[in-house]
CSV table of C-alpha atoms and ligand atoms in Angstrom, one decimal:
chain,number,residue,atom,x,y,z
A,140,UNK,CA,-15.5,-51.2,27.5
A,141,UNK,CA,-18.4,-53.5,27.6
A,142,UNK,CA,-20.3,-55.0,24.6
A,143,UNK,CA,-23.7,-56.6,24.7
A,144,UNK,CA,-25.5,-58.2,21.8
A,145,UNK,CA,-28.3,-59.7,23.9
A,146,UNK,CA,-30.9,-57.3,22.3
A,147,UNK,CA,-30.4,-58.7,18.8
A,148,UNK,CA,-31.5,-62.2,19.8
A,149,UNK,CA,-35.2,-61.5,18.8
A,150,UNK,CA,-33.8,-61.0,15.3
A,151,UNK,CA,-30.8,-63.3,15.0
A,152,UNK,CA,-30.5,-66.2,17.4
A,153,UNK,CA,-27.4,-67.0,19.5
A,154,UNK,CA,-26.9,-70.0,17.3
A,155,UNK,CA,-27.0,-67.9,14.1
A,156,UNK,CA,-24.2,-65.7,15.6
A,157,UNK,CA,-22.3,-68.8,16.7
A,158,UNK,CA,-22.5,-70.2,13.2
A,159,UNK,CA,-20.3,-67.3,12.2
A,160,UNK,CA,-17.7,-68.0,14.9
A,161,UNK,CA,-15.3,-69.9,12.6
A,162,UNK,CA,-15.6,-67.2,9.9
A,163,UNK,CA,-14.8,-64.4,12.5
A,164,UNK,CA,-11.9,-66.3,14.0
A,165,UNK,CA,-10.5,-67.0,10.5
A,166,UNK,CA,-10.8,-63.3,9.6
A,167,UNK,CA,-9.1,-62.3,12.8
A,168,UNK,CA,-6.2,-64.7,12.0
A,169,UNK,CA,-6.0,-63.3,8.5
A,170,UNK,CA,-5.4,-59.8,10.1
A,171,UNK,CA,-2.7,-61.1,12.3
A,172,UNK,CA,-1.0,-63.5,9.8
A,173,UNK,CA,-1.4,-60.9,7.0
A,174,UNK,CA,-2.9,-63.5,4.7
A,175,UNK,CA,-6.0,-61.6,3.5
A,176,UNK,CA,-6.4,-58.9,0.9
A,177,UNK,CA,-5.0,-55.5,1.6
A,178,UNK,CA,-2.3,-57.2,3.7
A,179,UNK,CA,0.2,-54.4,3.0
A,180,UNK,CA,-2.1,-52.1,5.0
A,181,UNK,CA,-2.1,-53.9,8.3
A,182,UNK,CA,0.4,-51.8,10.2
A,183,UNK,CA,-2.4,-50.6,12.5
A,184,UNK,CA,-2.9,-54.1,14.0
A,185,UNK,CA,0.1,-53.9,16.3
A,186,UNK,CA,0.6,-50.1,16.3
A,187,UNK,CA,-0.5,-49.4,19.9
A,188,UNK,CA,2.0,-52.0,21.4
A,189,UNK,CA,4.8,-51.1,19.0
A,190,UNK,CA,4.7,-47.3,19.2
A,191,UNK,CA,8.0,-46.3,20.9
A,192,UNK,CA,8.4,-44.0,23.8
A,193,UNK,CA,10.7,-41.8,21.8
A,194,UNK,CA,8.0,-41.4,19.1
A,195,UNK,CA,5.5,-40.3,21.7
A,196,UNK,CA,8.1,-38.0,23.3
A,197,UNK,CA,8.9,-36.4,19.9
A,198,UNK,CA,5.2,-35.8,19.2
A,199,UNK,CA,4.7,-34.3,22.7
A,200,UNK,CA,7.7,-32.1,22.4
A,201,UNK,CA,6.5,-30.8,19.1
A,202,UNK,CA,3.1,-30.1,20.5
A,203,UNK,CA,4.6,-28.3,23.5
A,204,UNK,CA,6.8,-26.2,21.2
A,205,UNK,CA,3.8,-25.2,19.0
A,206,UNK,CA,1.7,-24.4,22.1
A,207,UNK,CA,4.3,-21.8,23.1
A,208,UNK,CA,4.4,-20.2,19.6
A,209,UNK,CA,0.7,-20.2,18.8
A,210,UNK,CA,-2.7,-19.6,20.3
A,211,UNK,CA,-4.5,-21.1,17.3
A,212,UNK,CA,-3.3,-24.3,15.5
A,213,UNK,CA,-5.0,-25.1,12.2
A,214,UNK,CA,-5.0,-28.8,11.4
A,215,UNK,CA,-5.3,-29.2,7.7
A,216,UNK,CA,-6.5,-32.6,6.4
A,217,UNK,CA,-9.5,-34.6,5.1
A,218,UNK,CA,-11.0,-38.0,5.7
A,219,UNK,CA,-8.7,-40.2,7.7
A,220,UNK,CA,-6.3,-37.3,8.0
A,221,UNK,CA,-8.6,-35.4,10.4
A,222,UNK,CA,-11.6,-37.3,11.6
A,223,UNK,CA,-9.8,-39.3,14.3
A,224,UNK,CA,-8.1,-36.3,15.9
A,225,UNK,CA,-11.3,-34.3,15.7
A,226,UNK,CA,-13.3,-37.0,17.3
A,227,UNK,CA,-10.9,-37.4,20.3
A,228,UNK,CA,-10.5,-33.6,20.8
A,229,UNK,CA,-14.2,-33.0,20.7
A,230,UNK,CA,-15.0,-35.8,23.1
A,231,UNK,CA,-12.4,-34.5,25.6
A,232,UNK,CA,-13.0,-30.8,25.3
A,233,UNK,CA,-15.3,-28.4,27.1
A,234,UNK,CA,-18.5,-28.2,25.1
A,235,UNK,CA,-18.3,-24.4,25.0
A,236,UNK,CA,-14.5,-24.1,24.9
A,237,UNK,CA,-14.7,-21.8,21.9
A,238,UNK,CA,-16.1,-19.1,24.2
A,239,UNK,CA,-13.4,-19.5,26.8
A,240,UNK,CA,-10.9,-16.6,26.7
A,241,UNK,CA,-8.3,-18.1,29.0
A,242,UNK,CA,-6.8,-21.3,27.6
A,243,UNK,CA,-3.8,-23.3,28.6
A,244,UNK,CA,-3.5,-24.9,25.2
A,245,UNK,CA,-4.0,-23.5,21.7
A,246,UNK,CA,-7.4,-23.7,20.1
A,247,UNK,CA,-7.3,-26.4,17.4
A,248,UNK,CA,-9.3,-25.6,14.3
A,249,UNK,CA,-9.8,-28.2,11.5
A,250,UNK,CA,-9.6,-27.0,7.9
A,251,UNK,CA,-9.0,-28.5,4.5
A,252,UNK,CA,-11.9,-30.9,4.8
A,253,UNK,CA,-14.0,-29.0,2.2
A,254,UNK,CA,-13.7,-26.7,-0.8
A,255,UNK,CA,-16.0,-24.0,0.5
A,256,UNK,CA,-14.8,-20.5,-0.4
A,257,UNK,CA,-16.8,-19.0,2.5
A,258,UNK,CA,-15.3,-21.5,5.0
A,259,UNK,CA,-11.8,-20.5,3.8
A,260,UNK,CA,-12.5,-16.8,3.7
A,261,UNK,CA,-14.1,-16.8,7.2
A,262,UNK,CA,-11.2,-18.8,8.6
A,263,UNK,CA,-8.6,-16.3,7.3
A,264,UNK,CA,-10.8,-13.5,8.6
A,265,UNK,CA,-11.1,-15.2,12.0
A,266,UNK,CA,-7.4,-15.9,12.6
A,267,UNK,CA,-6.3,-12.4,11.8
A,268,UNK,CA,-4.4,-11.0,14.8
A,269,UNK,CA,-3.9,-14.4,16.4
A,270,UNK,CA,-0.6,-16.2,16.7
A,271,UNK,CA,-1.2,-19.0,14.2
A,272,UNK,CA,0.6,-22.3,13.5
A,273,UNK,CA,-0.4,-25.2,11.2
A,274,UNK,CA,-0.2,-28.9,11.0
A,275,UNK,CA,-0.8,-30.2,7.5
A,276,UNK,CA,-1.7,-33.8,7.2
A,277,UNK,CA,-1.9,-35.7,4.0
A,278,UNK,CA,-0.5,-39.2,3.4
A,279,UNK,CA,-0.6,-38.9,-0.4
A,280,UNK,CA,0.4,-35.3,-0.3
A,281,UNK,CA,-1.7,-34.6,-3.3
A,282,UNK,CA,-5.3,-34.4,-2.0
A,283,UNK,CA,-6.8,-31.2,-3.4
A,284,UNK,CA,-8.9,-30.0,-0.4
A,285,UNK,CA,-6.0,-29.8,2.1
A,286,UNK,CA,-3.6,-28.7,-0.6
A,287,UNK,CA,-5.7,-25.6,-1.4
A,288,UNK,CA,-6.1,-24.8,2.3
A,289,UNK,CA,-2.4,-25.3,2.9
A,290,UNK,CA,-1.6,-22.7,0.2
A,291,UNK,CA,-3.8,-20.2,1.9
A,292,UNK,CA,-2.6,-20.9,5.4
A,293,UNK,CA,1.1,-21.1,4.5
A,294,UNK,CA,0.8,-17.7,2.7
A,295,UNK,CA,-1.1,-16.3,5.8
A,296,UNK,CA,1.6,-17.4,8.2
A,297,UNK,CA,4.5,-16.3,6.0
A,298,UNK,CA,2.9,-12.9,5.4
A,299,UNK,CA,2.1,-12.5,9.1
A,300,UNK,CA,5.5,-13.5,10.6
A,301,UNK,CA,8.0,-13.9,7.8
A,302,UNK,CA,9.4,-17.0,6.0
A,303,UNK,CA,11.9,-17.9,8.8
A,304,UNK,CA,9.4,-17.8,11.6
A,305,UNK,CA,6.8,-19.7,9.4
A,306,UNK,CA,9.3,-22.6,9.2
A,307,UNK,CA,9.0,-23.1,13.0
A,308,UNK,CA,5.2,-22.8,12.8
A,309,UNK,CA,4.4,-25.4,10.1
A,310,UNK,CA,4.5,-29.1,10.7
A,311,UNK,CA,3.9,-31.7,8.0
A,312,UNK,CA,2.6,-35.2,8.6
A,313,UNK,CA,2.9,-37.1,5.4
A,314,UNK,CA,4.6,-40.0,3.5
A,315,UNK,CA,8.2,-40.4,4.5
A,316,UNK,CA,9.6,-40.3,1.0
A,317,UNK,CA,6.9,-39.5,-1.6
A,318,UNK,CA,4.3,-36.9,-2.6
A,319,UNK,CA,4.1,-33.1,-3.0
A,320,UNK,CA,3.7,-32.5,0.7
A,321,UNK,CA,6.9,-34.3,1.4
A,322,UNK,CA,8.7,-32.3,-1.2
A,323,UNK,CA,7.3,-29.0,0.1
A,324,UNK,CA,8.3,-29.9,3.7
A,325,UNK,CA,11.8,-30.8,2.6
A,326,UNK,CA,12.3,-27.7,0.6
A,327,UNK,CA,11.1,-25.3,3.3
A,328,UNK,CA,12.6,-27.2,6.2
A,329,UNK,CA,9.4,-28.0,8.1
A,330,UNK,CA,9.5,-30.5,10.9
A,331,UNK,CA,8.0,-33.7,9.4
A,332,UNK,CA,6.3,-36.8,10.9
A,333,UNK,CA,6.0,-39.9,8.7
A,334,UNK,CA,2.7,-41.8,8.3
A,335,UNK,CA,3.7,-45.4,8.1
A,336,UNK,CA,3.4,-47.0,4.6
A,337,UNK,CA,1.4,-49.8,5.9
A,338,UNK,CA,-1.3,-47.7,7.7
A,339,UNK,CA,-4.2,-46.3,5.7
A,340,UNK,CA,-5.8,-43.0,6.4
A,341,UNK,CA,-8.8,-44.2,8.3
A,342,UNK,CA,-6.7,-46.5,10.5
A,343,UNK,CA,-4.1,-43.8,11.3
A,344,UNK,CA,-5.5,-42.1,14.4
A,345,UNK,CA,-2.8,-43.7,16.6
A,346,UNK,CA,0.0,-42.4,14.4
A,347,UNK,CA,1.2,-38.7,14.4
A,348,UNK,CA,-1.9,-38.1,12.2
A,349,UNK,CA,-4.1,-38.3,15.3
A,350,UNK,CA,-1.6,-38.0,18.2
A,351,UNK,CA,-0.1,-34.7,17.2
A,352,UNK,CA,-3.3,-32.7,17.1
A,353,UNK,CA,-4.6,-34.4,20.3
A,354,UNK,CA,-1.3,-33.5,22.1
A,355,UNK,CA,-1.5,-29.9,20.8
A,356,UNK,CA,-5.0,-29.6,22.3
A,357,UNK,CA,-3.6,-30.6,25.7
A,358,UNK,CA,-4.8,-34.2,26.0
A,359,UNK,CA,-2.8,-37.2,27.2
A,360,UNK,CA,-1.7,-39.2,24.2
A,361,UNK,CA,0.1,-41.8,26.4
A,362,UNK,CA,-3.2,-42.7,28.0
A,363,UNK,CA,-4.9,-42.9,24.5
A,364,UNK,CA,-2.2,-45.3,23.3
A,365,UNK,CA,-2.4,-47.3,26.6
A,366,UNK,CA,-6.1,-47.8,26.1
A,367,UNK,CA,-5.6,-49.0,22.6
A,368,UNK,CA,-2.7,-51.3,23.6
A,369,UNK,CA,-4.9,-53.0,26.2
A,370,UNK,CA,-7.6,-53.5,23.6
A,371,UNK,CA,-5.0,-54.8,21.2
A,372,UNK,CA,-4.2,-57.5,23.8
A,373,UNK,CA,-7.8,-58.2,24.5
A,374,UNK,CA,-8.7,-58.8,20.9
A,375,UNK,CA,-5.5,-60.6,19.7
A,376,UNK,CA,-5.5,-63.8,17.6
A,377,UNK,CA,-5.2,-66.0,20.7
A,378,UNK,CA,-8.4,-64.6,22.3
A,379,UNK,CA,-11.3,-67.0,21.6
A,380,UNK,CA,-14.4,-65.8,19.9
A,381,UNK,CA,-16.5,-65.9,23.1
A,382,UNK,CA,-14.1,-63.5,24.9
A,383,UNK,CA,-13.2,-61.5,21.8
A,384,UNK,CA,-15.4,-58.4,21.7
A,385,UNK,CA,-14.2,-57.4,18.2
A,386,UNK,CA,-15.1,-60.8,16.8
A,387,UNK,CA,-18.5,-60.8,18.5
A,388,UNK,CA,-19.4,-57.3,17.2
A,389,UNK,CA,-18.2,-58.3,13.7
A,390,UNK,CA,-20.2,-61.5,13.8
A,391,UNK,CA,-23.3,-59.8,15.2
A,392,UNK,CA,-23.4,-57.1,12.5
A,393,UNK,CA,-22.8,-59.6,9.7
A,394,UNK,CA,-25.5,-61.9,11.0
A,395,UNK,CA,-27.9,-58.9,11.0
A,396,UNK,CA,-26.8,-57.9,7.5
A,397,UNK,CA,-27.5,-61.3,6.2
A,398,UNK,CA,-31.1,-60.9,7.6
A,399,UNK,CA,-31.6,-57.7,5.5
A,400,UNK,CA,-30.5,-55.2,8.1
A,401,UNK,CA,-28.5,-53.0,5.7
A,402,UNK,CA,-28.1,-49.9,7.8
A,403,UNK,CA,-26.3,-49.6,11.1
A,404,UNK,CA,-27.0,-46.5,13.2
A,405,UNK,CA,-24.4,-45.5,15.8
A,406,UNK,CA,-26.4,-43.7,18.4
A,407,UNK,CA,-25.0,-41.7,21.3
A,408,UNK,CA,-26.7,-39.9,24.2
A,409,UNK,CA,-23.8,-37.5,24.6
A,410,UNK,CA,-23.1,-34.6,22.2
A,411,UNK,CA,-19.4,-34.9,22.9
A,412,UNK,CA,-19.5,-38.1,20.8
A,413,UNK,CA,-20.8,-36.5,17.7
A,414,UNK,CA,-17.5,-36.4,15.8
A,415,UNK,CA,-16.6,-39.9,17.1
A,416,UNK,CA,-19.6,-41.1,15.1
A,417,UNK,CA,-18.2,-39.2,12.1
A,418,UNK,CA,-14.9,-41.0,12.4
A,419,UNK,CA,-16.7,-44.4,12.8
A,420,UNK,CA,-18.8,-43.7,9.7
A,421,UNK,CA,-15.7,-43.1,7.6
A,422,UNK,CA,-14.0,-46.2,9.1
A,423,UNK,CA,-16.9,-48.6,8.3
A,424,UNK,CA,-18.3,-46.8,5.1
A,425,UNK,CA,-14.9,-46.6,3.3
A,426,UNK,CA,-13.8,-50.1,4.5
A,427,UNK,CA,-17.0,-52.1,3.7
A,428,UNK,CA,-18.9,-50.3,1.1
A,429,UNK,CA,-17.6,-51.8,-2.1
A,430,UNK,CA,-18.4,-54.4,-4.8
A,431,UNK,CA,-22.1,-53.7,-4.3
A,432,UNK,CA,-21.9,-54.8,-0.7
A,433,UNK,CA,-21.7,-53.4,2.8
A,434,UNK,CA,-23.7,-52.1,5.8
A,435,UNK,CA,-24.4,-48.4,5.4
A,436,UNK,CA,-23.1,-46.6,8.5
A,437,UNK,CA,-25.3,-43.8,9.8
A,438,UNK,CA,-25.3,-41.9,13.1
A,439,UNK,CA,-27.7,-40.0,15.4
A,440,UNK,CA,-27.2,-37.8,18.5
A,441,UNK,CA,-29.9,-38.6,21.0
A,442,UNK,CA,-32.0,-37.3,22.6
A,443,UNK,CA,-31.7,-34.5,20.0
A,444,UNK,CA,-32.5,-36.7,17.0
A,445,UNK,CA,-35.3,-38.5,18.7
A,446,UNK,CA,-37.2,-35.4,17.8
A,447,UNK,CA,-36.4,-35.8,14.1
A,448,UNK,CA,-35.0,-39.1,12.9
A,449,UNK,CA,-36.6,-40.9,15.9
A,450,UNK,CA,-39.8,-41.2,13.9
A,451,UNK,CA,-38.1,-43.1,11.1
A,452,UNK,CA,-36.1,-45.3,13.4
A,453,UNK,CA,-39.2,-46.3,15.4
A,454,UNK,CA,-41.6,-46.7,12.5
A,455,UNK,CA,-40.0,-46.5,9.0
A,456,UNK,CA,-38.7,-49.2,6.7
A,457,UNK,CA,-37.3,-52.1,8.8
A,458,UNK,CA,-33.8,-52.3,7.4
A,459,UNK,CA,-32.0,-50.8,10.4
A,460,UNK,CA,-30.1,-51.9,13.4
A,461,UNK,CA,-28.7,-49.7,16.1
A,462,UNK,CA,-25.5,-49.7,18.1
A,463,UNK,CA,-25.8,-47.5,21.2
A,464,UNK,CA,-22.5,-46.0,22.4
A,465,UNK,CA,-23.2,-45.3,26.0
A,466,UNK,CA,-21.1,-43.4,28.6
A,467,UNK,CA,-21.8,-44.6,32.2
A,468,UNK,CA,-20.8,-41.5,34.1
A,469,UNK,CA,-20.7,-37.9,33.2
A,470,UNK,CA,-17.8,-35.7,34.4
A,471,UNK,CA,-19.9,-33.1,36.3
A,472,UNK,CA,-22.9,-33.2,38.6
A,473,UNK,CA,-26.0,-31.2,38.1
A,474,UNK,CA,-29.6,-31.8,39.3
A,475,UNK,CA,-32.9,-30.5,38.2
A,476,UNK,CA,-33.9,-27.6,40.5
A,477,UNK,CA,-37.1,-27.9,42.6
A,478,UNK,CA,-39.6,-25.2,41.8
A,479,UNK,CA,-42.4,-24.3,44.2
A,480,UNK,CA,-44.7,-23.1,41.4
A,481,UNK,CA,-44.3,-26.4,39.5
A,482,UNK,CA,-46.3,-24.9,36.5
A,483,UNK,CA,-44.3,-27.3,34.2
A,484,UNK,CA,-45.2,-30.2,36.4
A,485,UNK,CA,-41.6,-31.3,36.6
A,486,UNK,CA,-41.2,-31.6,40.4
A,487,UNK,CA,-41.4,-35.4,40.0
A,488,UNK,CA,-37.9,-35.2,38.7
A,489,UNK,CA,-36.7,-32.3,41.0
A,490,UNK,CA,-33.3,-33.0,42.5
A,491,UNK,CA,-32.6,-35.8,40.1
A,492,UNK,CA,-29.3,-35.9,38.3
A,493,UNK,CA,-29.7,-34.8,34.7
A,494,UNK,CA,-27.7,-38.0,33.8
A,495,UNK,CA,-30.3,-40.2,35.5
A,496,UNK,CA,-32.9,-38.7,33.2
A,497,UNK,CA,-30.7,-39.2,30.2
A,498,UNK,CA,-30.1,-42.9,31.2
A,499,UNK,CA,-33.9,-43.4,31.5
A,500,UNK,CA,-34.3,-41.8,28.0
A,501,UNK,CA,-31.6,-44.2,26.8
A,502,UNK,CA,-33.2,-47.3,28.3
A,503,UNK,CA,-36.7,-46.2,27.1
A,504,UNK,CA,-35.4,-45.6,23.6
A,505,UNK,CA,-33.6,-49.0,23.4
A,506,UNK,CA,-36.8,-50.8,24.5
A,507,UNK,CA,-39.0,-48.8,22.1
A,508,UNK,CA,-36.7,-49.4,19.2
A,509,UNK,CA,-36.4,-53.2,19.9
A,510,UNK,CA,-40.3,-53.3,20.1
A,511,UNK,CA,-40.3,-51.4,16.8
A,512,UNK,CA,-38.2,-54.0,15.1
A,513,UNK,CA,-34.7,-52.4,15.4
A,514,UNK,CA,-32.1,-54.8,16.9
A,515,UNK,CA,-29.8,-53.2,19.4
A,516,UNK,CA,-26.1,-53.7,20.1
A,517,UNK,CA,-24.9,-51.9,23.3
A,518,UNK,CA,-21.4,-50.6,23.9
A,519,UNK,CA,-20.5,-48.8,27.0
A,520,UNK,CA,-17.5,-47.1,28.5
A,521,UNK,CA,-17.2,-46.0,32.2
A,522,UNK,CA,-16.5,-42.3,31.3
A,523,UNK,CA,-15.1,-40.2,28.4
A,524,UNK,CA,-11.3,-40.3,28.9
A,525,UNK,CA,-8.2,-40.7,26.8
A,526,UNK,CA,-7.8,-44.3,27.9
A,527,UNK,CA,-11.4,-45.3,27.1
A,528,UNK,CA,-11.4,-43.5,23.7
A,529,UNK,CA,-8.1,-45.4,22.9
A,530,UNK,CA,-9.9,-48.7,23.7
A,531,UNK,CA,-12.9,-47.8,21.5
A,532,UNK,CA,-10.8,-46.7,18.6
A,533,UNK,CA,-8.8,-49.9,18.5
A,534,UNK,CA,-11.9,-52.0,19.1
A,535,UNK,CA,-13.8,-50.5,16.2
A,536,UNK,CA,-10.7,-50.7,13.9
A,537,UNK,CA,-10.2,-54.4,14.8
A,538,UNK,CA,-13.9,-55.2,14.4
A,539,UNK,CA,-13.9,-53.4,11.1
A,540,UNK,CA,-11.0,-55.5,9.7
A,541,UNK,CA,-12.7,-58.7,10.8
A,542,UNK,CA,-16.1,-57.6,9.6
A,543,UNK,CA,-14.8,-56.6,6.2
A,544,UNK,CA,-13.1,-59.9,5.6
A,545,UNK,CA,-16.3,-61.7,6.7
A,546,UNK,CA,-18.2,-59.6,4.1
A,547,UNK,CA,-15.8,-60.7,1.4
A,548,UNK,CA,-14.3,-57.3,0.6
A,549,UNK,CA,-10.8,-55.7,0.9
A,550,UNK,CA,-11.4,-53.4,3.9
A,551,UNK,CA,-8.2,-51.5,3.3
A,552,UNK,CA,-8.7,-49.9,-0.1
A,553,UNK,CA,-11.0,-47.2,-1.4
A,554,UNK,CA,-11.2,-47.4,-5.2
A,555,UNK,CA,-14.6,-45.6,-5.2
A,556,UNK,CA,-13.2,-42.4,-3.9
A,557,UNK,CA,-11.4,-41.8,-7.2
A,558,UNK,CA,-14.5,-41.4,-9.3
A,559,UNK,CA,-15.4,-37.8,-8.3
A,560,UNK,CA,-11.8,-36.7,-8.5
A,561,UNK,CA,-11.5,-37.9,-12.1
A,562,UNK,CA,-14.5,-35.9,-13.1
A,563,UNK,CA,-13.5,-32.8,-11.1
A,564,UNK,CA,-10.0,-32.7,-12.6
A,565,UNK,CA,-11.4,-33.2,-16.1
A,566,UNK,CA,-13.8,-30.3,-15.5
A,567,UNK,CA,-11.0,-28.2,-14.1
A,568,UNK,CA,-9.0,-28.9,-17.3
A,569,UNK,CA,-6.1,-30.7,-15.6
B,818,PA5,O1,-9.0,-43.4,4.7
B,818,PA5,C1,-8.4,-42.9,3.7
B,818,PA5,O2,-7.5,-43.4,3.2
B,818,PA5,C2,-8.9,-41.5,3.2
B,818,PA5,O3,-10.0,-41.1,3.9
B,818,PA5,C3,-7.8,-40.5,3.3
B,818,PA5,O4,-7.4,-40.4,4.6
B,818,PA5,C4,-8.2,-39.2,2.7
B,818,PA5,O5,-8.7,-39.3,1.4
B,818,PA5,C5,-7.1,-38.2,2.8
B,818,PA5,O6,-6.0,-38.6,2.1
B,818,PA5,P1,-4.6,-38.0,2.2
B,818,PA5,O7,-4.1,-38.2,3.7
B,818,PA5,O8,-3.7,-38.7,1.3
B,818,PA5,O9,-4.7,-36.5,1.9
């Protein structure tokens, strides 16, 4: 992974970023020494290097077993209990996998991330006749969205194949001792994976929360963890600011925020990264948006959104900065066909790789946005792979912890999430 902040220097100077060096290094140390607020939720900091081979093997064996029993696995969870897995699976999957009839691994469907009656109805309608298994993920075990969906899916599986067989087809990922989901799993004898007490939802992708669904979808969780572990090493407390990409990213975005750039847009030029941006938005939004502070995280998929939000980014209120997440090489090769008629006048790009055109669009966009007053941070990976996604996940988590401390908030709580729940439960007469 490479990070460049050179295209923010028209807006914040190198000296202004360097002025935040001590603050960033101090925040990094607070994460490692566990001396900052939310320090009982720092289990993710050393998770990649501490995950044991037997834990990975257990997750893989469970995934292999489910793959034999089911052709559709429903992953039930919301927020940090689904976004990480979804982002990795979507990035690594065939773009049109849902149309493929022959598959080596079960189709993974995400549910329990909304309270839409139509979504639930159509899900039940769609899975009819398929061999279905479920992974229910909830750390608290009491979140209403996955709880409702779990009732529906549990009933569906039990009705379809009987209570005994259902036991084999339902896996719970939850707190090791507390919560309704733990109680249900114990009572029904479901295989259970524990979410560590000291890892919060949005930092849990490298626990069974993320690893189990990714393994079920047929991707290499060892490589994902390996990428994250290498990034853990590269951003540890002994790595000086100048070499520590997590510190530099955190300092750059805080410097921009202090100059009135209140919104960060994560931009990709690859639709496979759409859900990765959704994961990133949760990570930063829930960690930093509190006490009246925080950079608002937004995302765009380019070039698609250049034909919609592109206008605002180029020309609207100047409160934005952009972080481009770039993929150096695509997996496949495809060129623009030559056409003798050339009515569309496109022969000037005939025989060019589609990706070469995409890269010119990327470069052109970055230049245009900088000219338009939008500072640009650039992050690139050589290709989309388990290893590189593992690096990115850990990098963004680490930078988020540092950045949150620099902002003066507790990045590891989410008190604001309770407000809607209180009202909803009151309206429901609980
Ligand atoms: O990051 C978080 O803590 C939240 O987004 C939670 O993951 C989300 O609210 C789901 O919670 P739970 O896993 O307890 O059902």
